[in-house]
Coordinates of C-alpha atoms in Angstrom, one line a residue:
X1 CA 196.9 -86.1 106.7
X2 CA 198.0 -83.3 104.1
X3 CA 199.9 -80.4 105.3
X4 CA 197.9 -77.1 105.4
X5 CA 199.0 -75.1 102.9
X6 CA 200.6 -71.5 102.9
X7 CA 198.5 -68.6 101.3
X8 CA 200.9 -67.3 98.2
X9 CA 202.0 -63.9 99.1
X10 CA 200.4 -61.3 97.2
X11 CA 203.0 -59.6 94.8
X12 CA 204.4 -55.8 95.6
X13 CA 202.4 -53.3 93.9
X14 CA 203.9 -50.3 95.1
X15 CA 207.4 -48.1 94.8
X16 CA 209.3 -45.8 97.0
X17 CA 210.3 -42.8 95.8
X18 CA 213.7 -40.8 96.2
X19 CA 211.4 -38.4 98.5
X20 CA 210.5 -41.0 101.0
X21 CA 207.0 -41.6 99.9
X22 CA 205.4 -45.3 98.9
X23 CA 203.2 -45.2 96.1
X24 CA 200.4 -48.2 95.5
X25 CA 200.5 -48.8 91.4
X26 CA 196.7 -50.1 92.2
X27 CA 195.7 -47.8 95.0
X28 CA 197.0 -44.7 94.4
X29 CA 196.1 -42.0 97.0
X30 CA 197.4 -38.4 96.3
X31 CA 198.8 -38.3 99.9
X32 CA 202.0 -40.0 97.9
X33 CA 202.4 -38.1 95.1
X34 CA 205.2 -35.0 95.2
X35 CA 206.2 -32.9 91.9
X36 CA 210.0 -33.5 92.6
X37 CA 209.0 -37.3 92.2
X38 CA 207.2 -36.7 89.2
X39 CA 209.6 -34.6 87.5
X40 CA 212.9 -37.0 88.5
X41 CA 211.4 -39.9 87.0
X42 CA 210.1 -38.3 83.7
X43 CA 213.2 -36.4 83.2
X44 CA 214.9 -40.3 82.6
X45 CA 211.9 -41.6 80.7
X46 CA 213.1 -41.7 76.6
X47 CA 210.5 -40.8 74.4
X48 CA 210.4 -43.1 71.4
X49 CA 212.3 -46.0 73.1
X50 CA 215.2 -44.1 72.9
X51 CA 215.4 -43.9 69.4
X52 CA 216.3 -40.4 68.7
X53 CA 219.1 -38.1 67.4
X54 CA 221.3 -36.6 69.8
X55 CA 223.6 -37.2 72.7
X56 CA 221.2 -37.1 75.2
X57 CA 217.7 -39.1 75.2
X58 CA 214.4 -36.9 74.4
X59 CA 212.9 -36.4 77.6
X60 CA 208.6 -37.3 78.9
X61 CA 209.7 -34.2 81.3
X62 CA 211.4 -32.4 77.5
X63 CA 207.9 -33.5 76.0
X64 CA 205.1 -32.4 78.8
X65 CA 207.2 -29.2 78.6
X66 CA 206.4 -28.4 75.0
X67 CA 203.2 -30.0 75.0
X68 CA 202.0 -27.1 77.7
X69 CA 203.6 -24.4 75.5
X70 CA 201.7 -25.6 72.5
X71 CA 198.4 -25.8 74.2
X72 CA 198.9 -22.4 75.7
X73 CA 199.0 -21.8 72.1
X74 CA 195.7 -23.6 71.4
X75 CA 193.8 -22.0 73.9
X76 CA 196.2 -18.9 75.0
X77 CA 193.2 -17.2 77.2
X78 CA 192.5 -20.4 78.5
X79 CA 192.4 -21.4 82.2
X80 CA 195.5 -22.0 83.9
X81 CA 194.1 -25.2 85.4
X82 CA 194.2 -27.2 82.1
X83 CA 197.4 -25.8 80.9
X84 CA 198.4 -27.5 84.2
X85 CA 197.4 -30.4 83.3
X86 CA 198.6 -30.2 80.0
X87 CA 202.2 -30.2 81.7
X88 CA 201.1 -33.7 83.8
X89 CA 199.3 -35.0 80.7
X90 CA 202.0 -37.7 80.9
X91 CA 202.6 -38.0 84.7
X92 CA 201.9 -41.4 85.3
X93 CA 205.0 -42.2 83.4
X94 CA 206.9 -41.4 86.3
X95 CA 206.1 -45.2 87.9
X96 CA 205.1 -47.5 84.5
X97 CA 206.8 -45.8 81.9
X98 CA 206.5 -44.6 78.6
X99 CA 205.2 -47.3 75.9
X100 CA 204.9 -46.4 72.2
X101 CA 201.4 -46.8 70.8
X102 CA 201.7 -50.2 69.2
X103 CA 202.5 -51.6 72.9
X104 CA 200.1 -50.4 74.5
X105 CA 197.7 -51.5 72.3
X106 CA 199.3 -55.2 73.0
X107 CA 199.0 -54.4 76.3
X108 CA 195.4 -53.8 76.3
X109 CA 192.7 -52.3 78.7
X110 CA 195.0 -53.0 81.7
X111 CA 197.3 -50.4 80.6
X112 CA 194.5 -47.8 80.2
X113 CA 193.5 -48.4 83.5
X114 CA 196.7 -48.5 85.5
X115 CA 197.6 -45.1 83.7
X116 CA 193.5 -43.6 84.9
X117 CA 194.1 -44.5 88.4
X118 CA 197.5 -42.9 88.5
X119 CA 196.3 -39.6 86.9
X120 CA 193.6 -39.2 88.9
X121 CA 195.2 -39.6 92.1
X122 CA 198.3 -37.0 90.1
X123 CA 195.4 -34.7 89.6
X124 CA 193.9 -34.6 92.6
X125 CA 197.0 -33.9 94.2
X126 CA 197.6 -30.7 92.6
X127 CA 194.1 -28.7 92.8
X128 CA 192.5 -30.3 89.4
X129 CA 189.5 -32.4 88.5
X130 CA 190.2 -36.6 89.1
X131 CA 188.8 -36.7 85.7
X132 CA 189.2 -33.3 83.0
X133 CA 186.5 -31.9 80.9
X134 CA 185.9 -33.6 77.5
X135 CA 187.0 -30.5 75.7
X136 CA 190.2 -29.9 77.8
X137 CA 191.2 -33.3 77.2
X138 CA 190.7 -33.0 73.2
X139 CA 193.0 -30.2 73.0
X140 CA 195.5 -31.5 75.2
X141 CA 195.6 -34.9 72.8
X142 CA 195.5 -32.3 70.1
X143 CA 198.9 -30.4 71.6
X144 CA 200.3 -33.7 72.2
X145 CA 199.7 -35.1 68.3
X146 CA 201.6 -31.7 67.7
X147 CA 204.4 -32.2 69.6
X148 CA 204.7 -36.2 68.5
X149 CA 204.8 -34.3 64.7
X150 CA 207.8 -32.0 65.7
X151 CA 209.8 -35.0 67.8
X152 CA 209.2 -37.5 64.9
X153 CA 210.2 -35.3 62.0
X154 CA 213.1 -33.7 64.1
X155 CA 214.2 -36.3 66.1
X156 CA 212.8 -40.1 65.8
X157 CA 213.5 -40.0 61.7
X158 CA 210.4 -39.9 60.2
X159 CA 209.4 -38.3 56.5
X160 CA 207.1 -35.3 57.4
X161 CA 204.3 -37.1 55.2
X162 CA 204.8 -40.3 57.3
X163 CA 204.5 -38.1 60.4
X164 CA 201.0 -36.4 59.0
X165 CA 199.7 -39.9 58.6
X166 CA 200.3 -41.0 61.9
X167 CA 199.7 -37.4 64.1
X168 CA 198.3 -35.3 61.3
X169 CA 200.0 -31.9 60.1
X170 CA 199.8 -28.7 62.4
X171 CA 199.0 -25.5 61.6
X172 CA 202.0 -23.6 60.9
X173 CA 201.2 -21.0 63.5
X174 CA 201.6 -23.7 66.4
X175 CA 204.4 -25.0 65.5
X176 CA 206.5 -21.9 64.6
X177 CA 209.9 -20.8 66.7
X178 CA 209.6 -24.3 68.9
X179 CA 212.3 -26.3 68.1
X180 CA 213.3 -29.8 70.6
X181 CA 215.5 -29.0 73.1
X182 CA 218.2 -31.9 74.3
X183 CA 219.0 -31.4 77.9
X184 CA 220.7 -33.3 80.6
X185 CA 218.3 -35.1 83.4
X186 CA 219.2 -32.5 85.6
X187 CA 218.2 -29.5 83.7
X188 CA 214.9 -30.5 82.1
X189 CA 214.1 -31.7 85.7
X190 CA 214.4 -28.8 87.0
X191 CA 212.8 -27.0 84.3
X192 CA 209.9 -29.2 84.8
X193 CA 209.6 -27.9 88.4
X194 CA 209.8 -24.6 87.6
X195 CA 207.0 -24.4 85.0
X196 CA 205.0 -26.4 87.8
X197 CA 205.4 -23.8 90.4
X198 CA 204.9 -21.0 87.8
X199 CA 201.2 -22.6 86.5
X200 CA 200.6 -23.2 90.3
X201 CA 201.1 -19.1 90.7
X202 CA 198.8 -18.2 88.0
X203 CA 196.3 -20.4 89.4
X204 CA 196.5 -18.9 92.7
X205 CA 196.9 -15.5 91.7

């Protein structure tokens, strides 16, 4: 008579975090999401693979930084909400990463919906819609083609005319004075969680 077989145990799907919590990568519930999470992990995400100029890598935390400030530029009267959410445009990358575009592309629709789940349960967290307006999202792709211009043509080695074919070229008057900063972990970290609190104090104020 055959032996009963053992169910397979179902793979772990979740991650602890440095604050104590335990975060389901498929069930993500906003109870386990904490900015000082957030901002630790991004602040040791590379942009670009790694493949930048400098001494130190160029920062997802360095990136939602300057993507905020450029669409504060965009829409400088705008609600404070959606400049919030400019800053945690990115947030998911905390847990899966940042992939360039031709990746994620190989990766597929999976990848898309990992990184939905995640932001809504990021947004949710933090006072904003699960899912943002149409026209807040467009300008926050728009900041974020922006700020891939300035990081490709300053830092990841591209020709300017190979970076307007890929992102498109920005008006000079959102681009000018921003250069890239290159700053350790532990100061774009917690430059990240001060920009956080100050949105959160706009929006409350």
């Amino acid at each position: 008579m055959p032996k009963p077989t053992s169910r397979a145990k179902a793979p772990r799907a979740w991650q602890r975090m440095l604050s104590g919590r335990r975060l389901d990568l498929l069930d993500p519930t906003p109870l386990d999401i904490e900015i000082e999470d957030i901002a630790h992990g991004l602040a040791f995400v590379a942009r670009w693979n790694g493949q930048t100029r400098g001494d130190w890598p160029y920062s997802v935390a360095e990136h939602s930084l300057l993507v905020e400030e450029i669409y504060g530029r965009i829409a400088p009267t705008g609600d404070p909400r959606w400049r919030l959410a400019a800053l945690l445009h990115d947030a998911p990358e905390y847990v899966i990463g940042d992939m360039i575009s031709p990746v994620k592309a190989a990766v597929g629709p999976d990848y898309k919906a990992l990184d939905d789940r995640l932001s809504a349960a990021i947004h949710l967290r933090f006072g904003l819609p699960g899912v943002l307006p149409v026209a807040v999202k467009r300008r926050i792709k728009r900041a974020d083609n922006i700020s891939a211009w300035l990081e490709a043509t300053q830092l990841a080695g591209f020709a300017e005319a190979e970076a307007t074919r890929f992102f498109g070229r920005p008006a000079p008057e959102l681009t000018e004075g921003l250069g890239m900063d290159l700053r350790s972990p532990r100061d774009v970290r917690q430059a990240f969680t001060d920009r956080h609190a100050a949105l959160l104090d706009l929006i409350d104020g």
